[in-house]
mmCIF file of C-alpha atoms in Angstrom:
data_model
loop_
_atom_site.group_PDB
_atom_site.id
_atom_site.type_symbol
_atom_site.label_atom_id
_atom_site.label_comp_id
_atom_site.label_asym_id
_atom_site.label_seq_id
_atom_site.Cartn_x
_atom_site.Cartn_y
_atom_site.Cartn_z
ATOM 1 C CA MET D 1 -14.837 23.335 31.137
ATOM 2 C CA LEU D 2 -16.917 20.839 29.164
ATOM 3 C CA LYS D 3 -18.238 17.893 31.150
ATOM 4 C CA ASP D 4 -17.928 14.297 29.965
ATOM 5 C CA ILE D 5 -21.056 12.967 28.281
ATOM 6 C CA ASN D 6 -22.328 9.625 27.019
ATOM 7 C CA ILE D 7 -23.592 9.586 23.426
ATOM 8 C CA SER D 8 -25.695 6.954 21.671
ATOM 9 C CA ILE D 9 -26.273 6.766 17.913
ATOM 10 C CA VAL D 10 -29.225 4.694 16.686
ATOM 11 C CA GLY D 11 -28.719 3.632 13.074
ATOM 12 C CA PHE D 12 -25.267 3.054 11.634
ATOM 13 C CA GLY D 13 -25.706 3.495 7.902
ATOM 14 C CA ASN D 14 -23.859 6.087 5.816
ATOM 15 C CA ILE D 15 -25.013 9.070 7.877
ATOM 16 C CA GLY D 16 -24.326 7.278 11.152
ATOM 17 C CA GLU D 17 -20.807 6.446 9.996
ATOM 18 C CA TRP D 18 -20.084 10.038 8.911
ATOM 19 C CA LEU D 19 -21.553 11.300 12.164
ATOM 20 C CA LEU D 20 -19.434 9.052 14.352
ATOM 21 C CA SER D 21 -16.315 10.030 12.414
ATOM 22 C CA LYS D 22 -17.039 13.742 12.943
ATOM 23 C CA ILE D 23 -17.706 13.224 16.650
ATOM 24 C CA CYS D 24 -14.355 11.442 16.988
ATOM 25 C CA PHE D 25 -12.608 14.396 15.318
ATOM 26 C CA GLU D 26 -14.322 16.820 17.711
ATOM 27 C CA ILE D 27 -13.063 14.738 20.640
ATOM 28 C CA LEU D 28 -9.513 14.691 19.258
ATOM 29 C CA ASN D 29 -9.671 18.477 18.806
ATOM 30 C CA LYS D 30 -10.882 18.900 22.419
ATOM 31 C CA ASN D 31 -14.238 20.369 21.334
ATOM 32 C CA LEU D 32 -16.221 17.554 22.956
ATOM 33 C CA HIS D 33 -15.534 15.571 26.116
ATOM 34 C CA VAL D 34 -17.101 12.146 25.715
ATOM 35 C CA SER D 35 -16.718 9.222 28.091
ATOM 36 C CA LYS D 36 -18.627 6.688 25.996
ATOM 37 C CA ILE D 37 -20.085 6.388 22.469
ATOM 38 C CA ILE D 38 -22.577 3.605 21.816
ATOM 39 C CA CYS D 39 -23.576 2.729 18.245
ATOM 40 C CA ILE D 40 -26.809 0.757 18.016
ATOM 41 C CA GLU D 41 -27.576 -0.966 14.719
ATOM 42 C CA PRO D 42 -30.156 -3.796 14.592
ATOM 43 C CA ASN D 43 -28.615 -5.073 11.336
ATOM 44 C CA LEU D 44 -25.668 -7.108 12.633
ATOM 45 C CA ASN D 45 -24.034 -7.586 9.217
ATOM 46 C CA ARG D 46 -24.059 -3.849 8.518
ATOM 47 C CA LEU D 47 -22.640 -3.191 11.975
ATOM 48 C CA LYS D 48 -19.739 -5.602 11.480
ATOM 49 C CA SER D 49 -18.861 -4.109 8.089
ATOM 50 C CA LYS D 50 -18.583 -0.588 9.532
ATOM 51 C CA ILE D 51 -16.607 -1.261 12.727
ATOM 52 C CA SER D 52 -13.335 -2.277 11.114
ATOM 53 C CA ASP D 53 -13.387 0.652 8.665
ATOM 54 C CA LEU D 54 -13.924 3.190 11.436
ATOM 55 C CA ILE D 55 -11.192 1.850 13.730
ATOM 56 C CA GLN D 56 -8.725 1.780 10.836
ATOM 57 C CA SER D 57 -9.543 5.407 10.000
ATOM 58 C CA LEU D 58 -8.730 6.413 13.592
ATOM 59 C CA LEU D 59 -5.450 4.478 13.687
ATOM 60 C CA ILE D 60 -4.303 6.218 10.500
ATOM 61 C CA LEU D 61 -4.444 9.530 12.412
ATOM 62 C CA GLU D 62 -1.644 8.529 14.808
ATOM 63 C CA SER D 63 0.890 10.772 13.049
ATOM 64 C CA GLN D 64 -1.361 13.834 13.472
ATOM 65 C CA TYR D 65 -2.826 13.289 16.926
ATOM 66 C CA ASP D 66 -1.752 11.940 20.281
ATOM 67 C CA LYS D 67 -1.751 8.128 20.198
ATOM 68 C CA ILE D 68 -3.147 7.881 23.723
ATOM 69 C CA SER D 69 -6.138 10.053 22.766
ATOM 70 C CA ILE D 70 -6.840 7.897 19.718
ATOM 71 C CA CYS D 71 -6.646 4.694 21.750
ATOM 72 C CA GLN D 72 -8.940 6.167 24.410
ATOM 73 C CA ILE D 73 -11.581 6.904 21.776
ATOM 74 C CA ILE D 74 -11.337 3.365 20.391
ATOM 75 C CA ASP D 75 -11.581 1.908 23.906
ATOM 76 C CA ASN D 76 -14.710 3.988 24.585
ATOM 77 C CA LEU D 77 -16.516 2.958 21.391
ATOM 78 C CA TYR D 78 -19.220 0.315 21.821
ATOM 79 C CA PHE D 79 -21.090 -1.364 18.964
ATOM 80 C CA THR D 80 -24.239 -3.312 19.746
ATOM 81 C CA THR D 81 -27.651 -4.449 18.535
ATOM 82 C CA SER D 82 -29.156 -3.995 22.019
ATOM 83 C CA PHE D 83 -31.161 -0.896 22.971
ATOM 84 C CA GLU D 84 -30.543 -1.631 26.641
ATOM 85 C CA GLN D 85 -27.173 0.112 26.289
ATOM 86 C CA VAL D 86 -28.867 3.557 26.166
ATOM 87 C CA LYS D 87 -29.609 3.380 29.891
ATOM 88 C CA ASP D 88 -26.716 5.737 30.753
ATOM 89 C CA CYS D 89 -27.090 7.955 27.692
ATOM 90 C CA ASP D 90 -27.015 11.769 27.969
ATOM 91 C CA TYR D 91 -27.475 12.542 24.269
ATOM 92 C CA LEU D 92 -29.047 10.201 21.737
ATOM 93 C CA ILE D 93 -28.932 10.725 17.966
ATOM 94 C CA THR D 94 -31.473 8.923 15.784
ATOM 95 C CA ALA D 95 -29.943 8.329 12.342
ATOM 96 C CA TYR D 96 -32.083 5.457 11.035
ATOM 97 C CA SER D 97 -34.102 5.314 7.812
ATOM 98 C CA ALA D 98 -36.088 2.955 5.661
ATOM 99 C CA PRO D 99 -34.123 1.926 2.548
ATOM 100 C CA ILE D 100 -34.702 4.599 -0.106
ATOM 101 C CA ASP D 101 -35.618 2.631 -3.221
ATOM 102 C CA LYS D 102 -38.132 2.880 -6.058
ATOM 103 C CA SER D 103 -41.015 2.075 -3.703
ATOM 104 C CA ILE D 104 -40.459 5.420 -1.943
ATOM 105 C CA LYS D 105 -41.467 8.049 -4.486
ATOM 106 C CA ASN D 106 -42.458 10.988 -2.289
ATOM 107 C CA ARG D 107 -42.635 12.410 1.227
ATOM 108 C CA SER D 108 -45.778 10.430 2.117
ATOM 109 C CA ASP D 109 -44.152 7.114 1.210
ATOM 110 C CA LEU D 110 -41.090 7.924 3.291
ATOM 111 C CA LEU D 111 -43.246 9.095 6.193
ATOM 112 C CA PHE D 112 -45.208 5.844 6.252
ATOM 113 C CA SER D 113 -42.078 3.659 6.036
ATOM 114 C CA ASN D 114 -40.067 5.594 8.598
ATOM 115 C CA ASP D 115 -42.978 5.848 11.023
ATOM 116 C CA LEU D 116 -43.160 2.069 11.242
ATOM 117 C CA ILE D 117 -39.455 2.022 12.133
ATOM 118 C CA THR D 118 -39.923 4.960 14.523
ATOM 119 C CA GLN D 119 -42.633 3.113 16.436
ATOM 120 C CA GLU D 120 -40.404 0.069 16.914
ATOM 121 C CA ILE D 121 -37.326 2.090 17.890
ATOM 122 C CA ALA D 122 -39.273 4.364 20.246
ATOM 123 C CA PHE D 123 -40.827 1.313 21.906
ATOM 124 C CA GLN D 124 -37.357 -0.089 22.599
ATOM 125 C CA LEU D 125 -35.964 3.271 23.718
ATOM 126 C CA SER D 126 -38.845 3.948 26.105
ATOM 127 C CA LYS D 127 -37.899 0.834 28.094
ATOM 128 C CA PHE D 128 -34.334 1.968 28.802
ATOM 129 C CA ILE D 129 -33.782 5.652 28.048
ATOM 130 C CA PRO D 130 -33.030 7.807 31.135
ATOM 131 C CA PRO D 131 -35.426 10.714 31.817
ATOM 132 C CA HIS D 132 -32.686 13.353 31.436
ATOM 133 C CA CYS D 133 -31.646 12.168 27.953
ATOM 134 C CA ARG D 134 -31.766 14.625 25.047
ATOM 135 C CA ILE D 135 -32.575 13.399 21.528
ATOM 136 C CA ILE D 136 -31.307 14.871 18.249
ATOM 137 C CA ASN D 137 -33.270 13.441 15.336
ATOM 138 C CA ILE D 138 -32.003 13.099 11.766
ATOM 139 C CA ALA D 139 -34.684 10.735 10.383
ATOM 140 C CA ASN D 140 -37.059 12.158 7.754
ATOM 141 C CA PRO D 141 -39.656 13.529 7.274
ATOM 142 C CA LEU D 142 -38.003 15.315 10.107
ATOM 143 C CA ASP D 143 -40.789 17.416 11.638
ATOM 144 C CA ILE D 144 -43.174 14.488 11.978
ATOM 145 C CA VAL D 145 -40.597 11.884 13.019
ATOM 146 C CA THR D 146 -39.177 14.229 15.679
ATOM 147 C CA TRP D 147 -42.664 14.790 17.077
ATOM 148 C CA ARG D 148 -43.410 11.065 16.978
ATOM 149 C CA LEU D 149 -40.180 10.257 18.818
ATOM 150 C CA GLN D 150 -41.061 12.742 21.536
ATOM 151 C CA TYR D 151 -44.601 11.419 21.871
ATOM 152 C CA LEU D 152 -43.674 7.728 21.830
ATOM 153 C CA THR D 153 -40.716 8.035 24.241
ATOM 154 C CA ASN D 154 -42.697 10.376 26.514
ATOM 155 C CA LEU D 155 -39.717 12.699 26.973
ATOM 156 C CA PRO D 156 -40.399 16.428 27.518
ATOM 157 C CA VAL D 157 -40.680 18.393 24.261
ATOM 158 C CA GLU D 158 -37.689 20.560 25.179
ATOM 159 C CA GLN D 159 -35.475 17.430 25.184
ATOM 160 C CA VAL D 160 -36.235 16.293 21.617
ATOM 161 C CA VAL D 161 -35.149 18.280 18.534
ATOM 162 C CA GLY D 162 -34.342 17.788 14.842
ATOM 163 C CA ILE D 163 -31.574 19.342 12.755
ATOM 164 C CA SER D 164 -33.217 19.982 9.359
ATOM 165 C CA SER D 165 -33.319 23.789 9.473
ATOM 166 C CA GLN D 166 -29.540 24.215 9.338
ATOM 167 C CA ILE D 167 -29.456 22.249 6.091
ATOM 168 C CA ASP D 168 -32.373 24.256 4.676
ATOM 169 C CA ILE D 169 -30.497 27.487 5.438
ATOM 170 C CA ALA D 170 -27.369 26.201 3.694
ATOM 171 C CA ARG D 171 -29.503 25.377 0.637
ATOM 172 C CA LEU D 172 -30.904 28.910 0.723
ATOM 173 C CA ALA D 173 -27.360 30.290 0.601
ATOM 174 C CA GLN D 174 -26.655 28.009 -2.367
ATOM 175 C CA GLY D 175 -29.768 29.297 -4.108
ATOM 176 C CA ILE D 176 -28.742 32.935 -3.652
ATOM 177 C CA ASN D 177 -25.280 32.161 -4.995
ATOM 178 C CA GLU D 178 -26.353 30.100 -8.005
ATOM 179 C CA ILE D 179 -29.353 32.178 -9.102
ATOM 180 C CA SER D 180 -28.304 35.754 -8.268
ATOM 181 C CA GLY D 181 -24.562 35.307 -8.831
ATOM 182 C CA PHE D 182 -23.552 36.855 -5.496
ATOM 183 C CA ASN D 183 -20.611 34.973 -4.002
ATOM 184 C CA TYR D 184 -20.746 33.484 -0.525
ATOM 185 C CA LEU D 185 -18.489 36.191 0.944
ATOM 186 C CA SER D 186 -21.062 38.840 0.063
ATOM 187 C CA ILE D 187 -23.934 36.935 1.728
ATOM 188 C CA ASP D 188 -24.444 37.537 5.457
ATOM 189 C CA LEU D 189 -25.003 33.884 6.380
ATOM 190 C CA SER D 190 -26.149 34.838 9.887
ATOM 191 C CA SER D 191 -29.093 36.729 8.338
ATOM 192 C CA LEU D 192 -30.427 33.638 6.546
ATOM 193 C CA ASN D 193 -33.301 31.695 8.029
ATOM 194 C CA ILE D 194 -35.924 29.145 7.013
ATOM 195 C CA LEU D 195 -38.747 28.406 9.434
ATOM 196 C CA GLY D 196 -41.598 25.912 9.405
ATOM 197 C CA GLU D 197 -41.701 22.544 7.689
ATOM 198 C CA HIS D 198 -38.667 20.706 6.377
ATOM 199 C CA GLY D 199 -40.473 20.274 3.086
ATOM 200 C CA PRO D 200 -42.735 21.971 0.508
ATOM 201 C CA SER D 201 -44.263 24.521 2.913
ATOM 202 C CA ALA D 202 -40.926 25.754 4.326
ATOM 203 C CA VAL D 203 -40.789 29.534 4.873
ATOM 204 C CA PRO D 204 -37.575 31.378 3.875
ATOM 205 C CA ILE D 205 -37.405 34.677 5.800
ATOM 206 C CA PHE D 206 -36.307 37.009 3.005
ATOM 207 C CA THR D 207 -37.089 40.193 4.956
ATOM 208 C CA GLN D 208 -34.022 39.524 7.134
ATOM 209 C CA ILE D 209 -31.490 38.608 4.417
ATOM 210 C CA LYS D 210 -28.477 40.878 3.933
ATOM 211 C CA ILE D 211 -26.149 40.856 0.909
ATOM 212 C CA ASN D 212 -23.216 43.269 0.953
ATOM 213 C CA GLN D 213 -24.835 44.784 4.069
ATOM 214 C CA ARG D 214 -28.015 45.625 2.133
ATOM 215 C CA ASN D 215 -31.455 44.022 2.262
ATOM 216 C CA ILE D 216 -31.993 41.460 -0.483
ATOM 217 C CA PHE D 217 -35.086 43.341 -1.757
ATOM 218 C CA GLU D 218 -32.884 46.338 -2.555
ATOM 219 C CA LEU D 219 -30.706 44.207 -4.829
ATOM 220 C CA LEU D 220 -32.962 41.612 -6.457
ATOM 221 C CA ASP D 221 -36.410 41.778 -8.022
ATOM 222 C CA ASN D 222 -39.330 39.621 -6.887
ATOM 223 C CA GLU D 223 -38.966 37.184 -9.789
ATOM 224 C CA ILE D 224 -35.371 36.325 -8.841
ATOM 225 C CA ILE D 225 -36.298 36.040 -5.157
ATOM 226 C CA GLU D 226 -39.117 33.641 -6.043
ATOM 227 C CA LYS D 227 -36.654 31.499 -8.016
ATOM 228 C CA ILE D 228 -34.315 31.421 -5.002
ATOM 229 C CA LYS D 229 -37.215 30.378 -2.771
ATOM 230 C CA ASN D 230 -38.228 27.567 -5.132
ATOM 231 C CA TYR D 231 -34.613 26.414 -5.440
ATOM 232 C CA SER D 232 -34.110 26.132 -1.672
ATOM 233 C CA ILE D 233 -37.385 24.259 -1.136
ATOM 234 C CA GLN D 234 -37.037 21.934 -4.134
ATOM 235 C CA LYS D 235 -33.532 20.968 -3.029
ATOM 236 C CA GLY D 236 -35.124 19.649 0.138
ATOM 237 C CA THR D 237 -38.160 17.923 -1.341
ATOM 238 C CA GLN D 238 -36.307 16.159 -4.159
ATOM 239 C CA MET D 239 -34.283 14.154 -1.631
ATOM 240 C CA MET D 240 -37.545 12.314 -0.917
ATOM 241 C CA GLU D 241 -37.591 11.042 -4.495
ATOM 242 C CA ALA D 242 -35.173 8.149 -4.864
ATOM 243 C CA ASN D 243 -34.758 8.481 -8.606
ATOM 244 C CA GLN D 244 -33.711 12.145 -8.442
ATOM 245 C CA CYS D 245 -31.423 12.513 -5.475
ATOM 246 C CA ILE D 246 -29.244 10.632 -3.018
ATOM 247 C CA PRO D 247 -29.854 11.879 0.546
ATOM 248 C CA PRO D 248 -26.985 14.030 1.853
ATOM 249 C CA HIS D 249 -24.577 12.586 4.404
ATOM 250 C CA ILE D 250 -21.804 15.079 5.160
ATOM 251 C CA ALA D 251 -24.024 18.143 5.652
ATOM 252 C CA VAL D 252 -26.433 16.214 7.876
ATOM 253 C CA ALA D 253 -23.594 14.892 10.032
ATOM 254 C CA GLN D 254 -22.075 18.372 10.342
ATOM 255 C CA ALA D 255 -25.418 19.942 11.311
ATOM 256 C CA THR D 256 -25.920 17.258 13.957
ATOM 257 C CA VAL D 257 -22.476 17.829 15.469
ATOM 258 C CA ASN D 258 -23.131 21.596 15.509
ATOM 259 C CA CYS D 259 -26.341 20.997 17.455
ATOM 260 C CA LEU D 260 -24.624 18.586 19.859
ATOM 261 C CA LYS D 261 -21.730 20.968 20.581
ATOM 262 C CA SER D 262 -24.154 23.841 21.183
ATOM 263 C CA TRP D 263 -26.356 21.763 23.482
ATOM 264 C CA VAL D 264 -23.450 20.797 25.755
ATOM 265 C CA SER D 265 -21.971 24.308 25.838
ATOM 266 C CA LYS D 266 -22.511 26.708 28.728
ATOM 267 C CA CYS D 267 -22.588 29.616 26.269
ATOM 268 C CA PRO D 268 -25.923 29.988 24.379
ATOM 269 C CA THR D 269 -25.792 29.687 20.586
ATOM 270 C CA LYS D 270 -28.435 31.103 18.240
ATOM 271 C CA MET D 271 -29.549 28.335 15.905
ATOM 272 C CA THR D 272 -32.629 27.304 13.930
ATOM 273 C CA LEU D 273 -33.818 23.808 14.819
ATOM 274 C CA CYS D 274 -36.893 21.679 14.423
ATOM 275 C CA CYS D 275 -38.251 21.940 17.937
ATOM 276 C CA TRP D 276 -41.516 22.408 19.800
ATOM 277 C CA ASN D 277 -42.960 25.845 19.072
ATOM 278 C CA GLN D 278 -45.150 27.167 21.879
ATOM 279 C CA VAL D 279 -46.864 29.687 19.591
ATOM 280 C CA TYR D 280 -47.965 27.191 16.925
ATOM 281 C CA HIS D 281 -48.182 24.141 19.226
ATOM 282 C CA THR D 282 -46.297 21.873 16.875
ATOM 283 C CA TYR D 283 -42.769 20.836 15.946
ATOM 284 C CA LEU D 284 -41.388 23.109 13.229
ATOM 285 C CA GLY D 285 -38.253 25.005 12.270
ATOM 286 C CA THR D 286 -37.803 27.661 14.966
ATOM 287 C CA GLU D 287 -34.957 30.042 15.781
ATOM 288 C CA VAL D 288 -33.763 29.410 19.345
ATOM 289 C CA TYR D 289 -30.953 29.919 21.813
ATOM 290 C CA ILE D 290 -29.500 26.537 22.760
ATOM 291 C CA SER D 291 -27.052 25.620 25.541
ATOM 292 C CA GLU D 292 -26.530 23.109 28.327
ATOM 293 C CA ALA D 293 -29.168 25.029 30.306
ATOM 294 C CA GLY D 294 -31.821 24.314 27.671
ATOM 295 C CA ILE D 295 -33.599 25.805 24.676
ATOM 296 C CA SER D 296 -35.496 29.099 24.453
ATOM 297 C CA PRO D 297 -36.965 30.921 21.420
ATOM 298 C CA THR D 298 -35.567 34.174 20.043
ATOM 299 C CA ASN D 299 -37.869 37.090 19.218
ATOM 300 C CA LEU D 300 -37.706 36.431 15.455
ATOM 301 C CA LEU D 301 -41.423 35.601 15.202
ATOM 302 C CA SER D 302 -42.307 39.147 16.258
ATOM 303 C CA ASP D 303 -40.245 40.547 13.354
ATOM 304 C CA LEU D 304 -41.922 38.603 10.533
ATOM 305 C CA SER D 305 -43.866 40.277 7.756
ATOM 306 C CA GLN D 306 -47.594 39.582 7.446
ATOM 307 C CA GLU D 307 -46.935 37.384 4.413
ATOM 308 C CA GLU D 308 -44.298 35.378 6.321
ATOM 309 C CA GLU D 309 -46.666 34.953 9.284
ATOM 310 C CA MET D 310 -49.394 33.586 7.001
ATOM 311 C CA ALA D 311 -46.965 31.204 5.320
ATOM 312 C CA LEU D 312 -45.664 29.963 8.676
ATOM 313 C CA ASN D 313 -49.199 29.426 9.933
ATOM 314 C CA PHE D 314 -49.945 27.309 6.836
ATOM 315 C CA SER D 315 -46.712 25.359 7.347
ATOM 316 C CA ALA D 316 -47.626 24.628 10.975
ATOM 317 C CA LYS D 317 -51.082 23.395 9.932
ATOM 318 C CA THR D 318 -49.497 21.137 7.309
ATOM 319 C CA ILE D 319 -47.271 19.497 9.928
ATOM 320 C CA LYS D 320 -50.165 19.080 12.377
ATOM 321 C CA ASN D 321 -52.372 17.455 9.743
ATOM 322 C CA GLU D 322 -49.670 14.945 8.790
ATOM 323 C CA TYR D 323 -49.047 14.140 12.435
ATOM 324 C CA LEU D 324 -52.750 13.622 13.174
ATOM 325 C CA LYS D 325 -53.094 11.300 10.165
ATOM 326 C CA LEU D 326 -50.355 9.093 11.599
ATOM 327 C CA LYS D 327 -52.023 9.030 15.008
ATOM 328 C CA GLU D 328 -55.358 8.110 13.384
ATOM 329 C CA ARG D 329 -53.676 5.261 11.494
ATOM 330 C CA GLU D 330 -52.129 4.077 14.761
ATOM 331 C CA LEU D 331 -55.517 4.143 16.536
ATOM 332 C CA THR D 332 -57.173 2.322 13.631
ATOM 333 C CA LYS D 333 -54.492 -0.359 13.746
ATOM 334 C CA VAL D 334 -54.988 -0.831 17.502
ATOM 335 C CA THR D 335 -58.779 -0.996 17.080
ATOM 336 C CA LEU D 336 -58.477 -3.608 14.336
ATOM 337 C CA CYS D 337 -56.152 -5.684 16.512
ATOM 338 C CA ILE D 338 -58.715 -5.647 19.323
#
């Protein structure tokens, strides 16, 4: 039996709204047992505009679900601008972001903007967050922001993860479908994996991919496979460029709910997440088993080809270098203040 949990969502923009809606559906369908959901949004006007819409959407469901269950969810929803409300939180989801406008043209711009927000949010969280709390991060660039949240809140690394890898894997499936022409039924989705950075140095693991129960290299030539690789990576990096792409909402919310459901379950689920990798000593996309008991890596790393190992090593170094640059900037800022 699932135990009741308290959930907090920090950031109530489009993704936060989709996420809360999906969590409510999971509660109505008895897939999650939640005693309290707290939505924290520092922008009071945005918060007010979302509350009414969400409650109306729940009331509309009365003909399909039990009215008492719907009313219980509404009664257990709390909307606030105060971070103090996370003090009883079991799972916290960070769904904030700097406004994506023309000033944010690439990953570096987004990293700088979101790190400033991350520092402020982590400072507030560190004052109230309970030591057992688990964090699921959505904010991009995901590898670095997840690591920064862990460092700044001082929570153990095994309690802070990000959800980017599931989205990367879905994009890989799209790439296979659109470029090779194989339909989704023929693709073994469980054989798809992308490790490393959620960005340009991501590492699709083609040696594991099965299509119609055959290895992808038996069916497609290297040129087509390279096009699929570029497709899956470019789909991710172009979301950093405001003029080319609107960041996804539905897929991100679904990936987050998948992670949440797996983390509260007693039965381990195999899933690729952005989490602390003991081999590479950094946060990066890693295949793990996740359950209420915790997170542990699978043996996938031992099955990689030499080329995949080299690519993953480069990806890990890329993440570390970006992280260290942010820490240096932080130290410089402190020194200048002194």
